mmCIF file of C-alpha atoms and ligand atoms in Angstrom:
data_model
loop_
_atom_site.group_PDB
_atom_site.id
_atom_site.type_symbol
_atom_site.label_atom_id
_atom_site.label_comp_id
_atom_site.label_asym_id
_atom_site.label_seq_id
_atom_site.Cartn_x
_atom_site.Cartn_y
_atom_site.Cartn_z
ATOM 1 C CA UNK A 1 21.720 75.089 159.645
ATOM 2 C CA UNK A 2 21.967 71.791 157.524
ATOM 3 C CA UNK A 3 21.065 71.801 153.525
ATOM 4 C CA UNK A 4 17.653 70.216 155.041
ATOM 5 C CA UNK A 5 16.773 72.251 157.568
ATOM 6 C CA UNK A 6 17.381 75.151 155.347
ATOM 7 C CA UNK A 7 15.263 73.924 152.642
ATOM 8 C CA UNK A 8 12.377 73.489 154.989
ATOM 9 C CA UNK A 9 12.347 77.024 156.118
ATOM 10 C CA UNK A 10 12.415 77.843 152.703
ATOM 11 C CA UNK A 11 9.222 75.542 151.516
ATOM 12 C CA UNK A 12 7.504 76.295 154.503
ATOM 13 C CA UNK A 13 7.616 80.192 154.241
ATOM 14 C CA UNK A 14 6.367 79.827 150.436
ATOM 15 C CA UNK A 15 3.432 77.501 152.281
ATOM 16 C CA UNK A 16 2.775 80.449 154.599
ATOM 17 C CA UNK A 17 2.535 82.727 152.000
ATOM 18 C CA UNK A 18 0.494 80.797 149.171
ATOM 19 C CA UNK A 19 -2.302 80.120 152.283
ATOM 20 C CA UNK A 20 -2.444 84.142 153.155
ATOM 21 C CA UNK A 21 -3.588 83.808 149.111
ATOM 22 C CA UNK A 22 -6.149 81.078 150.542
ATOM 23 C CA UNK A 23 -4.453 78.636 147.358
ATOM 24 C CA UNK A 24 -5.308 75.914 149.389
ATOM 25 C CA UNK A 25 -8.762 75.381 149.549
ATOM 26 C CA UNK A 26 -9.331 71.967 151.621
ATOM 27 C CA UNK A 27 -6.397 70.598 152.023
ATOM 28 C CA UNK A 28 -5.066 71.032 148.141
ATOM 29 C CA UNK A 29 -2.121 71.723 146.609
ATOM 30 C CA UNK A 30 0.599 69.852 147.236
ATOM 31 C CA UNK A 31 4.713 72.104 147.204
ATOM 32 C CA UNK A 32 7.886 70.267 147.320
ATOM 33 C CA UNK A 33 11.707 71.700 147.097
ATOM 34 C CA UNK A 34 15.087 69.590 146.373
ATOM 35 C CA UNK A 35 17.291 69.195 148.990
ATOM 36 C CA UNK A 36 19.782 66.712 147.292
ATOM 37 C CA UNK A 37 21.182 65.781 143.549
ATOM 38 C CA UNK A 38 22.929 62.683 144.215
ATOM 39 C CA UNK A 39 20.634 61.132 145.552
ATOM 40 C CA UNK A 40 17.712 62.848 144.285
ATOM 41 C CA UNK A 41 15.985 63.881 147.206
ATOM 42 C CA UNK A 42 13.050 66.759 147.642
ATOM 43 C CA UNK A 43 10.788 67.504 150.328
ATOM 44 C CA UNK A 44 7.255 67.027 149.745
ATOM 45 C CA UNK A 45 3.850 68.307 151.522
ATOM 46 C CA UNK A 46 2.690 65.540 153.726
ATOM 47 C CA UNK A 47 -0.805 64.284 152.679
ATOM 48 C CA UNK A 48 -4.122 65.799 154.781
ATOM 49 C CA UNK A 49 -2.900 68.533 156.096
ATOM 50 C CA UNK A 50 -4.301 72.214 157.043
ATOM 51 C CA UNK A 51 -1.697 73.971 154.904
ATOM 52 C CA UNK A 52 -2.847 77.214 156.981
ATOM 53 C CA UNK A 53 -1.178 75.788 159.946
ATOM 54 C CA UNK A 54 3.045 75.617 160.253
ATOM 55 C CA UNK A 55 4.215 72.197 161.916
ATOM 56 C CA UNK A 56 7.002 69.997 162.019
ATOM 57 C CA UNK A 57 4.707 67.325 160.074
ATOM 58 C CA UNK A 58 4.440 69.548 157.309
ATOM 59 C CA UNK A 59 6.628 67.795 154.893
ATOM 60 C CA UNK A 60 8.856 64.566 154.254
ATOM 61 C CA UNK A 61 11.750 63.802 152.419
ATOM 62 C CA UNK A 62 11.482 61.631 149.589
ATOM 63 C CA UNK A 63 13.600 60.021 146.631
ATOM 64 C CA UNK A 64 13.002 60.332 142.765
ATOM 65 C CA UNK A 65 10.507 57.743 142.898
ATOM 66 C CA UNK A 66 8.277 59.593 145.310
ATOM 67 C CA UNK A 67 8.889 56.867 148.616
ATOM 68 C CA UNK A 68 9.862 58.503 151.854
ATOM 69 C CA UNK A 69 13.567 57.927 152.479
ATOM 70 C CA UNK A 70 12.771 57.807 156.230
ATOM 71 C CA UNK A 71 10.517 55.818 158.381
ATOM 72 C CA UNK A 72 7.318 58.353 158.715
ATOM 73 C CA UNK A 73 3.625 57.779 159.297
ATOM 74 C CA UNK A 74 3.403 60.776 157.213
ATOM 75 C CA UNK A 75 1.946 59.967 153.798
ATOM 76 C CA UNK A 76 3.450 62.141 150.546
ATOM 77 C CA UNK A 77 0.716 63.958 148.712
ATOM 78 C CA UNK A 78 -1.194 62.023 146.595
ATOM 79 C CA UNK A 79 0.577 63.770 143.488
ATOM 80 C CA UNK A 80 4.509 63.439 144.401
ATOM 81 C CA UNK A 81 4.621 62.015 141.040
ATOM 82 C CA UNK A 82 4.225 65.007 138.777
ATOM 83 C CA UNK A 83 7.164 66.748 141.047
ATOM 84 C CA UNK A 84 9.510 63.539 140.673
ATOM 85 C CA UNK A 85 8.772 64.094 136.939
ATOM 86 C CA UNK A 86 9.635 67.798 137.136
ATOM 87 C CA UNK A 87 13.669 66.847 139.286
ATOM 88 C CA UNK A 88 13.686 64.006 136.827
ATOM 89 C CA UNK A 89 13.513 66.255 133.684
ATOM 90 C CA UNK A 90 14.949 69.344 134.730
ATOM 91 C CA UNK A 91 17.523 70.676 136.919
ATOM 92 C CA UNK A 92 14.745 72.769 138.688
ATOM 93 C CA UNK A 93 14.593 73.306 142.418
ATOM 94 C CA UNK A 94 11.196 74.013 143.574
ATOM 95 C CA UNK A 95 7.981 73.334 142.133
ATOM 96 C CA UNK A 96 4.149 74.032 143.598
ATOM 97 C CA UNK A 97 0.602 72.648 142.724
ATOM 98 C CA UNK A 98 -2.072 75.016 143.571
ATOM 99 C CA UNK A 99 -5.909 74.727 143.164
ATOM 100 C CA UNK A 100 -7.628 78.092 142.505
ATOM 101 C CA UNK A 101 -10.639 78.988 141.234
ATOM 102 C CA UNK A 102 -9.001 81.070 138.422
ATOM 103 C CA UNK A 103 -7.057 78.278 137.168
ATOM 104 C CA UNK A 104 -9.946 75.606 137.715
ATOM 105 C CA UNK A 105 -12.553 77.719 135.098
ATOM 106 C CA UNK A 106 -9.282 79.033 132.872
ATOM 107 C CA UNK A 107 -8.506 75.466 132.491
ATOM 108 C CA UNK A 108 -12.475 74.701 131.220
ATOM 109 C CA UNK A 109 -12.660 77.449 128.692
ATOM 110 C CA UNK A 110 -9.541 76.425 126.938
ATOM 111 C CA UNK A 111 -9.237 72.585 127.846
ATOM 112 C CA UNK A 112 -10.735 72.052 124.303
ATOM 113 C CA UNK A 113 -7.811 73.808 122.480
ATOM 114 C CA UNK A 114 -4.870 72.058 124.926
ATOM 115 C CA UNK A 115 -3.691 75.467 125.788
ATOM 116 C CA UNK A 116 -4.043 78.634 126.313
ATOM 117 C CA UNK A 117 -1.590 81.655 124.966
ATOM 118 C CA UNK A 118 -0.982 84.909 126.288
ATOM 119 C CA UNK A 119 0.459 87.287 124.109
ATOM 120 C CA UNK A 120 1.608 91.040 124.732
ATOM 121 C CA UNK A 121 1.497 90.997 128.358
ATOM 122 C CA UNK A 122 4.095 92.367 130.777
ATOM 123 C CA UNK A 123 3.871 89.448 133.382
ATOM 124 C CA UNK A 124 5.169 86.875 130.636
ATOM 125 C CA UNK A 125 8.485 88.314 131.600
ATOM 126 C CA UNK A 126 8.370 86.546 134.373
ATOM 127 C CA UNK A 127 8.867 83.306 131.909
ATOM 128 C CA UNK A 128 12.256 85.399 130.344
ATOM 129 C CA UNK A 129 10.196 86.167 127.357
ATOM 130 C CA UNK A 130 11.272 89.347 126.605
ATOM 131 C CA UNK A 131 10.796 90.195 122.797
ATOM 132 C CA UNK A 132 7.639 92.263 122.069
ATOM 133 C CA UNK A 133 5.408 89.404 120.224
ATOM 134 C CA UNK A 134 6.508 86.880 122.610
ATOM 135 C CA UNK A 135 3.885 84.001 123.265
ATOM 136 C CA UNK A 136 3.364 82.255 126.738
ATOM 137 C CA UNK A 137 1.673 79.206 125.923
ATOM 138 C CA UNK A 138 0.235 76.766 128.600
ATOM 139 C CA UNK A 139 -0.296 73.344 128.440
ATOM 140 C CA UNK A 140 -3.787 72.103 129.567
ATOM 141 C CA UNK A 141 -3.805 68.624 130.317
ATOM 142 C CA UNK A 142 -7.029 66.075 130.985
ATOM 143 C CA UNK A 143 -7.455 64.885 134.846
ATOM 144 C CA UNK A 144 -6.941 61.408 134.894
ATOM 145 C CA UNK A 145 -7.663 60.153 138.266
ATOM 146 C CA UNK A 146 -5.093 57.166 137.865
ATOM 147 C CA UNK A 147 -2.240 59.184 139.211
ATOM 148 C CA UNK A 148 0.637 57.964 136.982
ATOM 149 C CA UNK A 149 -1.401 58.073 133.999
ATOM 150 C CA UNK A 150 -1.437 62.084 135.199
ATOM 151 C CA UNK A 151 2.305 62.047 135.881
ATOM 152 C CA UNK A 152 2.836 60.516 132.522
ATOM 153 C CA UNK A 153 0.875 63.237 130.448
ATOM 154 C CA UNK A 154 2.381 65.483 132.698
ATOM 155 C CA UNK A 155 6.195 64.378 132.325
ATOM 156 C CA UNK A 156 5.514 65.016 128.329
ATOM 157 C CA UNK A 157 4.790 68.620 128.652
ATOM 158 C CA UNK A 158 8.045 69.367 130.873
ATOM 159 C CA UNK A 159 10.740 70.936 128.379
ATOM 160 C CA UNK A 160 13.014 73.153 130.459
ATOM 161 C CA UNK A 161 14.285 74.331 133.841
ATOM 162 C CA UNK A 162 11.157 76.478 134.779
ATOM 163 C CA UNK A 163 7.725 75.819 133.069
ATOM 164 C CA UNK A 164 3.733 75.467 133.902
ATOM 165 C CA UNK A 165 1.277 73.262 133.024
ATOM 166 C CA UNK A 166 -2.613 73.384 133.637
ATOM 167 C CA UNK A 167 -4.437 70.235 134.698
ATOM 168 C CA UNK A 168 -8.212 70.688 133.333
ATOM 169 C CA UNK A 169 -10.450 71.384 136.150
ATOM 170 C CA UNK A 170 -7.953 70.536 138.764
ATOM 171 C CA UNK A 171 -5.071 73.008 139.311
ATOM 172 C CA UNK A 172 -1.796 74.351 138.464
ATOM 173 C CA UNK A 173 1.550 73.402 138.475
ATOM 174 C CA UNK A 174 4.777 75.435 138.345
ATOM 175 C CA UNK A 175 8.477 74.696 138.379
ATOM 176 C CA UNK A 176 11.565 76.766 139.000
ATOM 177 C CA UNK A 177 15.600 76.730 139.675
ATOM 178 C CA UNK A 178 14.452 78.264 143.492
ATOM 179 C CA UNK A 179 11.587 78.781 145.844
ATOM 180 C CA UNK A 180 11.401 82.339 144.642
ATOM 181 C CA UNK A 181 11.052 81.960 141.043
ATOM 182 C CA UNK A 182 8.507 79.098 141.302
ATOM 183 C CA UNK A 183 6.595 81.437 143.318
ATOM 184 C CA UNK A 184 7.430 84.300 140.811
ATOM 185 C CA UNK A 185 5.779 81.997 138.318
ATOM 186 C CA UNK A 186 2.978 80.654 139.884
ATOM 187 C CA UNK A 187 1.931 84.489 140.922
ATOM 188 C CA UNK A 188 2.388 85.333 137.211
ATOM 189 C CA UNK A 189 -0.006 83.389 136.388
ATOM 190 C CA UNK A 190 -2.381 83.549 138.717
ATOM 191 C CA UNK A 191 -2.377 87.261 137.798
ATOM 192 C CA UNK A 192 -2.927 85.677 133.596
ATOM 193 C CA UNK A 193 -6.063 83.866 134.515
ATOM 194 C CA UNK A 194 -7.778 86.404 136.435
ATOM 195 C CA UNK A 195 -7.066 88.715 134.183
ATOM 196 C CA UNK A 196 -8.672 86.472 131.591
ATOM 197 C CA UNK A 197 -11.106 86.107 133.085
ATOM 198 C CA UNK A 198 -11.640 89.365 134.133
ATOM 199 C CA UNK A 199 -11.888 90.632 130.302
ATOM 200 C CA UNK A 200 -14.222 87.645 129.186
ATOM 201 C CA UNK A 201 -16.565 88.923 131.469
ATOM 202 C CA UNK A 202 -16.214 92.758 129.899
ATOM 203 C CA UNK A 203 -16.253 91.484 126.866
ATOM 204 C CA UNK A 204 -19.520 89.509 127.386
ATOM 205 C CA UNK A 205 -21.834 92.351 128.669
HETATM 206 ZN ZN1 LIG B 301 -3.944 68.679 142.872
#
């Protein structure tokens, strides 16, 4: 099996299991996986497609600037730019943009503060924060439509190998050296905002 082919099985077993979650509601989300350093090149979800269903036309490869390296009809997702900003940055090899309800109304509560922390919780681990008063803190940034206006906020909240940022109503994204501990995060978190949200609503009766 070649590097490529490889790395597709890979991406598209993480696919199958993030839509047994139902993360992609209507066609969103958007996962992509590095094949190649030199040159850059990651495959990326192809745009429109019923990420419940496993086809050949699932993904493409692409280069750091987000342009197919083939000739395709397929069309990158619409946000390939936030996961050329994550191989740019990092040496990460996977990273995954899901949509979920949890995230969506996490990200409105706390889009006002730019963040929200999680503090004395056993899933942060997950983020190699080990010390007792570790923090987890999240990035929330504003959903600007003009995608490389995103990718730009976006690229300035990217600090190390494995991270996650929150895009205010609009979804998640989650980097890692592998398919299995971008997956490892994103599930972490997922876990953080329902449980959030799970206490505000305790808390409020
Ligand atoms: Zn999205």
């Amino acid at each position: 099996m070649t590097a490529l082919q490889s790395k597709w099985e890979e991406l598209a077993d993480i696919k199958d299991e993030l839509a047994a979650r139902d993360w992609f509601m209507g066609t969103s989300g958007n996962l992509a996986i590095k094949v190649s350093d030199s040159p850059l090149h990651f495959l990326v979800t192809a745009s429109g497609k019923d990420k419940k269903k496993r086809t050949m036309e699932d993904f493409l490869l692409v280069n750091t600037s987000g342009l197919s390296v083939e000739k395709t009809d397929l069309k990158p997702s619409a946000e390939t730019l936030l996961h050329c900003a994550i191989y740019d940055k990092t040496s990460a090899g996977c990273s995954l943009h899901v949509h979920t309800v949890a995230n969506n109304v996490i990200s409105e509560i706390y889009g006002n503060d730019g963040k929200i922390d999680f503090q004395g919780q056993e899933l942060i681990k997950a983020f190699d924060l080990w010390e007792e008063d570790a923090l987890l803190s999240i990035p929330i940034i504003p959903n600007h439509a003009h995608i490389p206006t995103l990718a730009e906020e976006f690229r300035s909240h990217i600090h190390a190998d494995k991270g996650a940022v929150l895009i205010r109503n609009h979804g998640i994204t989650v980097w890692g050296k592998d398919g299995f501990e971008a997956k490892k995060l994103l599930e972490a978190c997922e876990f953080l905002f329902q449980y959030q949200l799970a206490l505000i609503q305790i808390k409020s009766k």
